[in-house]
Amino acid sequence: MADKQYELGDAELEVLKVLWERGASTVRDVLQALHDQGRNQAYTTVQTLLTRLEAKSFVRSDKSEFAFVYRARLTRDRVTRSRLKTLVAQLYDGAAGPLVLQLVRMEQFTTDEIDELHQLIDRLDSEADTKNQEPR
Amino acid sequence: MADKQYELGDAELEVLKVLWERGASTVRDVLQALHDQGRNQAYTTVQTLLTRLEAKSFVRSDKSEFAFVYRARLTRDRVTRSRLKTLVAQLYDGAAGPLVLQLVRMEQFTTDEIDELHQLIDRLDSEADTKNQEPR
DNA sequence: GACTTTCTACGACGGTCGTAGTAGATTGCG
DNA sequence: CGCAATCTACTACGACCGTCGTAGAAAGTC
């Protein structure tokens, strides 16, 4: 049950994030970026991560240059949404409401964020009958 | 670095949830509950999970009865909060605001939840006077 | 062309996790 | 008491993941 096609590990996610932030990158580019972030991995480690990400179809590579260039195949939004969904399913049986409530209770927000939340909630209020679309 | 004391796996979490829901339970109790949920594990699998959870201090056991009785040592709230924090840290660099925004955008809410959100936001609003937050 | 650097392919290792089997201890029953 | 059921301890195995090393191919340098 549940395809559970094994999501991303932490290190893999870090690599993906680099690709999101700086776009198409070589192994060395990613390595450099990670180094700058304090992570200190070997070149081949990053290479492995990228290879695995490609096997999972999270990135694609192309070789027109000397070295392979990697690009993310999914947007950050898409991935975070999926992770979120998993977490919501696991912890709250799929109900996002309680999660948001808990988050709102537990975290500090800037006035700007509160503002935006206001607007969002209001909008939700009015279009409270939006249909459920499931784009695969 | 990073202690990264390896959090809970999916199966471990399921077990914990059973303990939260039905309180002190034996291996067999948990097994039964999981079976009722459709999961079909072996007795010893559940036993292993409980043992590992105990090793990680998520549960504690006591043996006054014939069989060990296990109890959760942390509240559901505590665990979900921690998982959430991890996810927020990983995906949003620790800023919960954007997460909430995304969640609110992506999920459907019942009118009740929207109501409660309204109230929460309002409350936040009034508390947000002495807010001197600097997001990272 | 020989040497150095860089990249790629592949294998590997240890730890976590989900899963479960086996053996031995404990308890209950007739 | 003797046996069956149940429980516990220990071991194991395969997949995933983070981490690299080594060997060989490709490219640049002098």
mmCIF file of C-alpha atoms (C1' of nucleotides) in Angstrom:
data_model
loop_
_atom_site.group_PDB
_atom_site.id
_atom_site.type_symbol
_atom_site.label_atom_id
_atom_site.label_comp_id
_atom_site.label_asym_id
_atom_site.label_seq_id
_atom_site.Cartn_x
_atom_site.Cartn_y
_atom_site.Cartn_z
ATOM 1 C CA MET A 1 0.000 0.000 0.000
ATOM 2 C CA ALA A 2 1.108 3.479 -0.485
ATOM 3 C CA ASP A 3 3.697 3.748 -3.149
ATOM 4 C CA LYS A 4 5.990 5.469 -0.714
ATOM 5 C CA GLN A 5 8.578 5.925 -3.385
ATOM 6 C CA TYR A 6 11.129 7.080 -0.977
ATOM 7 C CA GLU A 7 11.461 10.763 -0.970
ATOM 8 C CA LEU A 8 14.508 12.861 -0.551
ATOM 9 C CA GLY A 9 17.099 12.520 2.141
ATOM 10 C CA ASP A 10 18.462 15.549 3.874
ATOM 11 C CA ALA A 11 21.622 15.767 1.864
ATOM 12 C CA GLU A 12 19.749 15.296 -1.359
ATOM 13 C CA LEU A 13 17.423 18.085 -0.430
ATOM 14 C CA GLU A 14 20.329 20.386 0.228
ATOM 15 C CA VAL A 15 21.632 19.718 -3.222
ATOM 16 C CA LEU A 16 18.260 20.368 -4.752
ATOM 17 C CA LYS A 17 18.072 23.636 -2.917
ATOM 18 C CA VAL A 18 21.333 24.701 -4.443
ATOM 19 C CA LEU A 19 19.960 23.970 -7.873
ATOM 20 C CA TRP A 20 16.876 25.991 -7.127
ATOM 21 C CA GLU A 21 18.916 28.891 -5.960
ATOM 22 C CA ARG A 22 21.571 29.054 -8.590
ATOM 23 C CA GLY A 23 20.014 27.249 -11.499
ATOM 24 C CA ALA A 24 21.931 24.935 -13.777
ATOM 25 C CA SER A 25 25.082 23.796 -12.054
ATOM 26 C CA THR A 26 27.887 21.342 -12.351
ATOM 27 C CA VAL A 27 28.982 19.033 -9.608
ATOM 28 C CA ARG A 28 31.717 21.468 -8.777
ATOM 29 C CA ASP A 29 29.331 24.383 -8.601
ATOM 30 C CA VAL A 30 27.137 22.553 -6.168
ATOM 31 C CA LEU A 31 30.102 21.425 -4.155
ATOM 32 C CA GLN A 32 31.285 24.989 -3.916
ATOM 33 C CA ALA A 33 27.888 26.256 -2.857
ATOM 34 C CA LEU A 34 27.613 23.624 -0.179
ATOM 35 C CA HIS A 35 31.057 24.435 1.075
ATOM 36 C CA ASP A 36 30.079 28.062 1.339
ATOM 37 C CA GLN A 37 27.175 26.931 3.461
ATOM 38 C CA GLY A 38 29.459 25.159 5.826
ATOM 39 C CA ARG A 39 28.819 21.676 4.575
ATOM 40 C CA ASN A 40 32.043 19.957 3.772
ATOM 41 C CA GLN A 41 31.587 17.068 1.480
ATOM 42 C CA ALA A 42 33.818 15.365 -0.983
ATOM 43 C CA TYR A 43 33.421 15.973 -4.664
ATOM 44 C CA THR A 44 32.258 12.441 -5.239
ATOM 45 C CA THR A 45 29.690 12.722 -2.519
ATOM 46 C CA VAL A 46 27.988 15.529 -4.326
ATOM 47 C CA GLN A 47 28.320 13.620 -7.524
ATOM 48 C CA THR A 48 26.601 10.637 -5.998
ATOM 49 C CA LEU A 49 23.818 12.780 -4.658
ATOM 50 C CA LEU A 50 23.213 14.303 -8.044
ATOM 51 C CA THR A 51 23.253 10.913 -9.691
ATOM 52 C CA ARG A 52 20.746 9.589 -7.231
ATOM 53 C CA LEU A 53 18.583 12.633 -7.660
ATOM 54 C CA GLU A 54 18.622 12.025 -11.345
ATOM 55 C CA ALA A 55 17.672 8.399 -10.860
ATOM 56 C CA LYS A 56 14.713 9.648 -8.890
ATOM 57 C CA SER A 57 13.888 12.134 -11.589
ATOM 58 C CA PHE A 58 14.318 15.125 -9.390
ATOM 59 C CA VAL A 59 16.993 16.547 -11.627
ATOM 60 C CA ARG A 60 18.109 16.077 -15.170
ATOM 61 C CA SER A 61 21.560 16.459 -16.616
ATOM 62 C CA ASP A 62 22.894 17.461 -19.942
ATOM 63 C CA LYS A 63 26.366 17.420 -21.292
ATOM 64 C CA SER A 64 27.150 20.026 -23.826
ATOM 65 C CA GLU A 65 29.977 21.465 -21.830
ATOM 66 C CA PHE A 66 32.974 19.679 -20.550
ATOM 67 C CA ALA A 67 31.177 18.636 -17.407
ATOM 68 C CA PHE A 68 27.610 17.590 -16.883
ATOM 69 C CA VAL A 69 25.228 20.342 -16.022
ATOM 70 C CA TYR A 70 22.372 19.544 -13.692
ATOM 71 C CA ARG A 71 19.005 21.199 -13.434
ATOM 72 C CA ALA A 72 16.102 20.663 -11.080
ATOM 73 C CA ARG A 73 13.112 19.108 -12.747
ATOM 74 C CA LEU A 74 10.646 20.121 -10.106
ATOM 75 C CA THR A 75 10.012 23.478 -8.644
ATOM 76 C CA ARG A 76 10.713 24.159 -5.061
ATOM 77 C CA ASP A 77 7.066 24.743 -4.551
ATOM 78 C CA ARG A 78 6.142 21.373 -5.864
ATOM 79 C CA VAL A 79 8.564 19.550 -3.667
ATOM 80 C CA THR A 80 7.784 21.432 -0.521
ATOM 81 C CA ARG A 81 4.128 20.924 -1.144
ATOM 82 C CA SER A 82 4.602 17.211 -1.460
ATOM 83 C CA ARG A 83 6.668 16.985 1.675
ATOM 84 C CA LEU A 84 4.139 19.001 3.477
ATOM 85 C CA LYS A 85 1.384 16.746 2.339
ATOM 86 C CA THR A 86 3.247 13.742 3.590
ATOM 87 C CA LEU A 87 3.804 15.315 6.923
ATOM 88 C CA VAL A 88 0.238 16.417 7.238
ATOM 89 C CA ALA A 89 -0.918 12.958 6.359
ATOM 90 C CA GLN A 90 1.385 11.381 8.895
ATOM 91 C CA LEU A 91 0.803 13.695 11.779
ATOM 92 C CA TYR A 92 -2.677 15.021 11.296
ATOM 93 C CA ASP A 93 -4.350 12.359 9.223
ATOM 94 C CA GLY A 94 -4.411 14.664 6.291
ATOM 95 C CA ALA A 95 -6.105 17.608 7.860
ATOM 96 C CA ALA A 96 -4.101 20.731 7.270
ATOM 97 C CA GLY A 97 -6.305 22.840 9.459
ATOM 98 C CA PRO A 98 -4.940 21.692 12.797
ATOM 99 C CA LEU A 99 -1.435 22.017 11.481
ATOM 100 C CA VAL A 100 -1.889 25.605 10.508
ATOM 101 C CA LEU A 101 -3.490 26.322 13.798
ATOM 102 C CA GLN A 102 -0.609 24.796 15.647
ATOM 103 C CA LEU A 103 1.890 26.622 13.518
ATOM 104 C CA VAL A 104 0.197 29.905 13.984
ATOM 105 C CA ARG A 105 0.094 29.317 17.687
ATOM 106 C CA MET A 106 3.667 28.287 18.004
ATOM 107 C CA GLU A 107 5.501 30.668 15.794
ATOM 108 C CA GLN A 108 6.185 34.324 15.694
ATOM 109 C CA PHE A 109 5.109 36.230 12.693
ATOM 110 C CA THR A 110 6.071 39.525 11.308
ATOM 111 C CA THR A 111 3.348 42.064 10.896
ATOM 112 C CA ASP A 112 3.698 41.708 7.171
ATOM 113 C CA GLU A 113 3.021 38.036 7.367
ATOM 114 C CA ILE A 114 0.074 38.577 9.607
ATOM 115 C CA ASP A 115 -1.194 41.032 7.075
ATOM 116 C CA GLU A 116 -0.877 38.586 4.282
ATOM 117 C CA LEU A 117 -2.513 35.936 6.360
ATOM 118 C CA HIS A 118 -5.396 38.237 6.943
ATOM 119 C CA GLN A 119 -5.865 38.728 3.288
ATOM 120 C CA LEU A 120 -5.560 35.054 2.544
ATOM 121 C CA ILE A 121 -8.066 34.102 5.149
ATOM 122 C CA ASP A 122 -10.462 36.665 3.910
ATOM 123 C CA ARG A 123 -10.104 35.397 0.414
ATOM 124 C CA LEU A 124 -10.621 31.835 1.624
ATOM 125 C CA ASP A 125 -13.694 33.009 3.350
ATOM 126 C CA SER A 126 -15.296 34.269 0.212
ATOM 127 C CA GLU A 127 -14.329 31.513 -2.144
ATOM 128 C CA ALA A 128 -15.005 28.848 0.412
ATOM 129 C CA ASP A 129 -16.501 26.603 -2.210
ATOM 130 C CA THR A 130 -13.556 26.121 -4.508
ATOM 131 C CA LYS A 131 -13.560 22.712 -6.022
ATOM 132 C CA ASN A 132 -10.958 20.165 -5.250
ATOM 133 C CA GLN A 133 -8.492 19.906 -8.081
ATOM 134 C CA GLU A 134 -5.886 17.199 -8.066
ATOM 135 C CA PRO A 135 -3.277 17.894 -10.708
ATOM 136 C CA ARG A 136 -1.027 14.959 -10.899
ATOM 137 C CA MET B 1 28.229 17.988 13.138
ATOM 138 C CA ALA B 2 24.692 18.322 14.121
ATOM 139 C CA ASP B 3 23.536 15.763 16.565
ATOM 140 C CA LYS B 4 20.849 14.711 14.136
ATOM 141 C CA GLN B 5 19.753 12.015 16.516
ATOM 142 C CA TYR B 6 17.749 10.338 13.920
ATOM 143 C CA GLU B 7 14.133 10.966 14.401
ATOM 144 C CA LEU B 8 11.280 8.618 13.956
ATOM 145 C CA GLY B 9 10.664 6.427 10.989
ATOM 146 C CA ASP B 10 7.199 6.049 9.580
ATOM 147 C CA ALA B 11 6.480 2.752 11.243
ATOM 148 C CA GLU B 12 7.795 3.999 14.541
ATOM 149 C CA LEU B 13 5.541 6.987 14.313
ATOM 150 C CA GLU B 14 2.548 4.777 13.699
ATOM 151 C CA VAL B 15 3.322 2.875 16.834
ATOM 152 C CA LEU B 16 3.681 6.049 18.810
ATOM 153 C CA LYS B 17 0.345 7.222 17.537
ATOM 154 C CA VAL B 18 -1.269 4.082 18.828
ATOM 155 C CA LEU B 19 0.178 4.749 22.237
ATOM 156 C CA TRP B 20 -1.130 8.275 22.158
ATOM 157 C CA GLU B 21 -4.550 7.096 21.243
ATOM 158 C CA ARG B 22 -5.022 4.195 23.550
ATOM 159 C CA GLY B 23 -2.560 4.884 26.301
ATOM 160 C CA ALA B 24 -0.479 2.196 27.962
ATOM 161 C CA SER B 25 -0.340 -0.841 25.738
ATOM 162 C CA THR B 26 1.403 -4.128 25.352
ATOM 163 C CA VAL B 27 3.035 -5.288 22.182
ATOM 164 C CA ARG B 28 -0.049 -7.277 21.424
ATOM 165 C CA ASP B 29 -2.330 -4.324 21.968
ATOM 166 C CA VAL B 30 -0.354 -2.243 19.541
ATOM 167 C CA LEU B 31 -0.208 -5.042 17.057
ATOM 168 C CA GLN B 32 -3.951 -5.376 17.253
ATOM 169 C CA ALA B 33 -4.514 -1.685 16.768
ATOM 170 C CA LEU B 34 -2.241 -1.606 13.762
ATOM 171 C CA HIS B 35 -3.990 -4.578 12.294
ATOM 172 C CA ASP B 36 -7.294 -2.822 12.708
ATOM 173 C CA GLN B 37 -5.772 0.043 10.760
ATOM 174 C CA GLY B 38 -4.899 -2.201 7.898
ATOM 175 C CA ARG B 39 -1.235 -2.523 8.671
ATOM 176 C CA ASN B 40 -0.239 -6.141 8.843
ATOM 177 C CA GLN B 41 2.940 -6.635 10.686
ATOM 178 C CA ALA B 42 4.357 -9.509 12.621
ATOM 179 C CA TYR B 43 4.321 -9.508 16.353
ATOM 180 C CA THR B 44 8.061 -9.258 16.506
ATOM 181 C CA THR B 45 8.069 -6.333 14.168
ATOM 182 C CA VAL B 46 6.005 -4.332 16.563
ATOM 183 C CA GLN B 47 8.168 -5.529 19.363
ATOM 184 C CA THR B 48 11.254 -4.304 17.591
ATOM 185 C CA LEU B 49 9.676 -0.961 16.938
ATOM 186 C CA LEU B 50 8.769 -0.522 20.558
ATOM 187 C CA THR B 51 12.223 -1.548 21.653
ATOM 188 C CA ARG B 52 13.796 0.956 19.344
ATOM 189 C CA LEU B 53 11.412 3.644 20.462
ATOM 190 C CA GLU B 54 12.425 2.922 23.995
ATOM 191 C CA ALA B 55 16.082 3.122 23.081
ATOM 192 C CA LYS B 56 15.346 6.548 21.679
ATOM 193 C CA SER B 57 13.460 7.483 24.819
ATOM 194 C CA PHE B 58 10.212 8.049 23.038
ATOM 195 C CA VAL B 59 8.499 5.460 25.147
ATOM 196 C CA ARG B 60 9.115 3.760 28.427
ATOM 197 C CA SER B 61 8.127 0.309 29.504
ATOM 198 C CA ASP B 62 7.264 -1.260 32.763
ATOM 199 C CA LYS B 63 6.669 -4.808 33.683
ATOM 200 C CA SER B 64 4.318 -5.388 36.489
ATOM 201 C CA GLU B 65 2.016 -7.487 34.427
ATOM 202 C CA PHE B 66 2.881 -10.583 32.523
ATOM 203 C CA ALA B 67 3.912 -8.615 29.492
ATOM 204 C CA PHE B 68 5.699 -5.305 29.219
ATOM 205 C CA VAL B 69 3.458 -2.308 29.082
ATOM 206 C CA TYR B 70 4.604 0.624 27.018
ATOM 207 C CA ARG B 71 3.750 4.268 27.384
ATOM 208 C CA ALA B 72 4.670 7.262 25.330
ATOM 209 C CA ARG B 73 7.075 9.578 27.070
ATOM 210 C CA LEU B 74 6.353 12.571 24.920
ATOM 211 C CA THR B 75 3.085 14.136 24.052
ATOM 212 C CA ARG B 76 1.836 14.122 20.549
ATOM 213 C CA ASP B 77 2.074 17.859 20.535
ATOM 214 C CA ARG B 78 5.699 17.811 21.450
ATOM 215 C CA VAL B 79 6.616 15.402 18.722
ATOM 216 C CA THR B 80 4.622 17.030 15.998
ATOM 217 C CA ARG B 81 6.053 20.368 16.942
ATOM 218 C CA SER B 82 9.550 19.049 16.686
ATOM 219 C CA ARG B 83 8.919 17.421 13.318
ATOM 220 C CA LEU B 84 7.379 20.582 12.106
ATOM 221 C CA LYS B 85 10.330 22.593 13.220
ATOM 222 C CA THR B 86 12.645 20.299 11.365
ATOM 223 C CA LEU B 87 10.624 20.570 8.226
ATOM 224 C CA VAL B 88 10.387 24.304 8.472
ATOM 225 C CA ALA B 89 14.094 24.518 8.996
ATOM 226 C CA GLN B 90 14.791 22.302 6.029
ATOM 227 C CA LEU B 91 12.401 23.812 3.582
ATOM 228 C CA TYR B 92 12.020 27.390 4.640
ATOM 229 C CA ASP B 93 15.194 28.122 6.519
ATOM 230 C CA GLY B 94 13.274 28.241 9.723
ATOM 231 C CA ALA B 95 10.680 30.792 8.755
ATOM 232 C CA ALA B 96 7.262 29.452 9.544
ATOM 233 C CA GLY B 97 5.492 32.352 7.922
ATOM 234 C CA PRO B 98 5.925 31.256 4.327
ATOM 235 C CA LEU B 99 4.938 27.747 5.266
ATOM 236 C CA VAL B 100 1.692 28.839 6.747
ATOM 237 C CA LEU B 101 1.033 30.974 3.758
ATOM 238 C CA GLN B 102 1.644 28.098 1.444
ATOM 239 C CA LEU B 103 -0.478 25.792 3.512
ATOM 240 C CA VAL B 104 -3.319 28.195 3.628
ATOM 241 C CA ARG B 105 -3.068 28.654 -0.092
ATOM 242 C CA MET B 106 -2.920 25.003 -0.898
ATOM 243 C CA GLU B 107 -5.424 23.437 1.392
ATOM 244 C CA GLN B 108 -9.111 23.497 1.842
ATOM 245 C CA PHE B 109 -10.455 24.504 5.151
ATOM 246 C CA THR B 110 -13.723 24.028 6.837
ATOM 247 C CA THR B 111 -15.567 27.146 7.763
ATOM 248 C CA ASP B 112 -14.926 26.322 11.364
ATOM 249 C CA GLU B 113 -11.228 26.260 10.795
ATOM 250 C CA ILE B 114 -11.353 29.485 8.907
ATOM 251 C CA ASP B 115 -13.206 30.917 11.813
ATOM 252 C CA GLU B 116 -10.635 29.800 14.270
ATOM 253 C CA LEU B 117 -7.903 31.083 12.053
ATOM 254 C CA HIS B 118 -9.592 34.407 11.985
ATOM 255 C CA GLN B 119 -9.579 34.573 15.696
ATOM 256 C CA LEU B 120 -5.988 33.475 15.964
ATOM 257 C CA ILE B 121 -4.842 35.990 13.461
ATOM 258 C CA ASP B 122 -6.735 38.702 15.190
ATOM 259 C CA ARG B 123 -5.141 37.792 18.419
ATOM 260 C CA LEU B 124 -1.736 37.789 16.805
ATOM 261 C CA ASP B 125 -2.550 41.139 15.378
ATOM 262 C CA SER B 126 -3.104 42.762 18.694
ATOM 263 C CA GLU B 127 -0.059 41.122 20.229
ATOM 264 C CA ALA B 128 2.053 42.236 17.335
ATOM 265 C CA ASP B 129 2.651 45.670 18.714
ATOM 266 C CA THR B 130 5.993 45.242 20.332
ATOM 267 C CA LYS B 131 7.113 43.079 17.481
ATOM 268 C CA ASN B 132 10.696 43.622 16.626
ATOM 269 C CA GLN B 133 11.335 40.526 14.624
ATOM 270 C CA GLU B 134 14.192 40.250 12.240
ATOM 271 C CA PRO B 135 13.756 37.245 9.973
ATOM 272 C CA ARG B 136 17.259 35.939 9.862
ATOM 273 C "C1'" DG C 1 53.595 13.667 -26.396
ATOM 274 C "C1'" DA C 2 53.939 13.418 -21.477
ATOM 275 C "C1'" DC C 3 52.143 15.181 -17.310
ATOM 276 C "C1'" DT C 4 48.523 17.266 -14.512
ATOM 277 C "C1'" DT C 5 43.932 18.340 -13.537
ATOM 278 C "C1'" DT C 6 39.197 17.409 -13.766
ATOM 279 C "C1'" DC C 7 35.387 14.629 -14.529
ATOM 280 C "C1'" DT C 8 32.734 10.206 -14.609
ATOM 281 C "C1'" DA C 9 31.597 5.452 -13.467
ATOM 282 C "C1'" DC C 10 31.326 2.143 -10.129
ATOM 283 C "C1'" DG C 11 31.863 0.036 -5.883
ATOM 284 C "C1'" DA C 12 31.838 0.182 -0.977
ATOM 285 C "C1'" DC C 13 30.885 0.826 4.022
ATOM 286 C "C1'" DG C 14 28.400 1.868 8.061
ATOM 287 C "C1'" DG C 15 24.126 3.376 10.069
ATOM 288 C "C1'" DT C 16 18.949 3.735 10.138
ATOM 289 C "C1'" DC C 17 14.651 1.571 9.352
ATOM 290 C "C1'" DG C 18 11.054 -1.792 8.216
ATOM 291 C "C1'" DT C 19 10.470 -6.344 8.513
ATOM 292 C "C1'" DA C 20 10.658 -10.745 10.571
ATOM 293 C "C1'" DG C 21 12.587 -15.398 12.248
ATOM 294 C "C1'" DT C 22 14.471 -18.313 15.933
ATOM 295 C "C1'" DA C 23 15.533 -19.695 20.454
ATOM 296 C "C1'" DG C 24 14.834 -19.573 25.015
ATOM 297 C "C1'" DA C 25 12.166 -17.872 29.174
ATOM 298 C "C1'" DT C 26 7.662 -17.380 31.403
ATOM 299 C "C1'" DT C 27 3.002 -18.403 32.287
ATOM 300 C "C1'" DG C 28 -1.283 -20.842 32.139
ATOM 301 C "C1'" DC C 29 -3.834 -25.138 31.778
ATOM 302 C "C1'" DG C 30 -5.293 -29.890 32.385
ATOM 303 C "C1'" DC D 1 3.967 -32.121 36.301
ATOM 304 C "C1'" DG D 2 4.064 -31.690 31.349
ATOM 305 C "C1'" DC D 3 2.733 -29.208 27.371
ATOM 306 C "C1'" DA D 4 0.994 -25.348 24.739
ATOM 307 C "C1'" DA D 5 0.684 -20.461 24.311
ATOM 308 C "C1'" DT D 6 2.847 -16.170 24.949
ATOM 309 C "C1'" DC D 7 6.499 -13.146 25.609
ATOM 310 C "C1'" DT D 8 11.385 -11.477 25.267
ATOM 311 C "C1'" DA D 9 16.053 -11.298 23.452
ATOM 312 C "C1'" DC D 10 18.896 -11.549 19.783
ATOM 313 C "C1'" DT D 11 20.035 -11.816 15.101
ATOM 314 C "C1'" DA D 12 19.364 -10.831 10.366
ATOM 315 C "C1'" DC D 13 18.498 -8.942 5.861
ATOM 316 C "C1'" DG D 14 17.495 -5.817 2.322
ATOM 317 C "C1'" DA D 15 16.673 -1.037 0.986
ATOM 318 C "C1'" DC D 16 17.886 3.687 1.574
ATOM 319 C "C1'" DC D 17 21.112 7.228 2.560
ATOM 320 C "C1'" DG D 18 25.308 9.857 3.563
ATOM 321 C "C1'" DT D 19 29.832 9.418 2.737
ATOM 322 C "C1'" DC D 20 33.966 8.401 -0.093
ATOM 323 C "C1'" DG D 21 37.708 6.007 -2.696
ATOM 324 C "C1'" DT D 22 39.655 4.199 -6.858
ATOM 325 C "C1'" DA D 23 40.219 3.655 -11.622
ATOM 326 C "C1'" DG D 24 39.901 5.180 -15.902
ATOM 327 C "C1'" DA D 25 38.452 8.711 -19.503
ATOM 328 C "C1'" DA D 26 38.727 13.498 -21.130
ATOM 329 C "C1'" DA D 27 40.814 17.933 -21.437
ATOM 330 C "C1'" DG D 28 44.234 21.310 -20.665
ATOM 331 C "C1'" DT D 29 49.326 22.560 -20.253
ATOM 332 C "C1'" DC D 30 54.085 22.884 -21.484
#
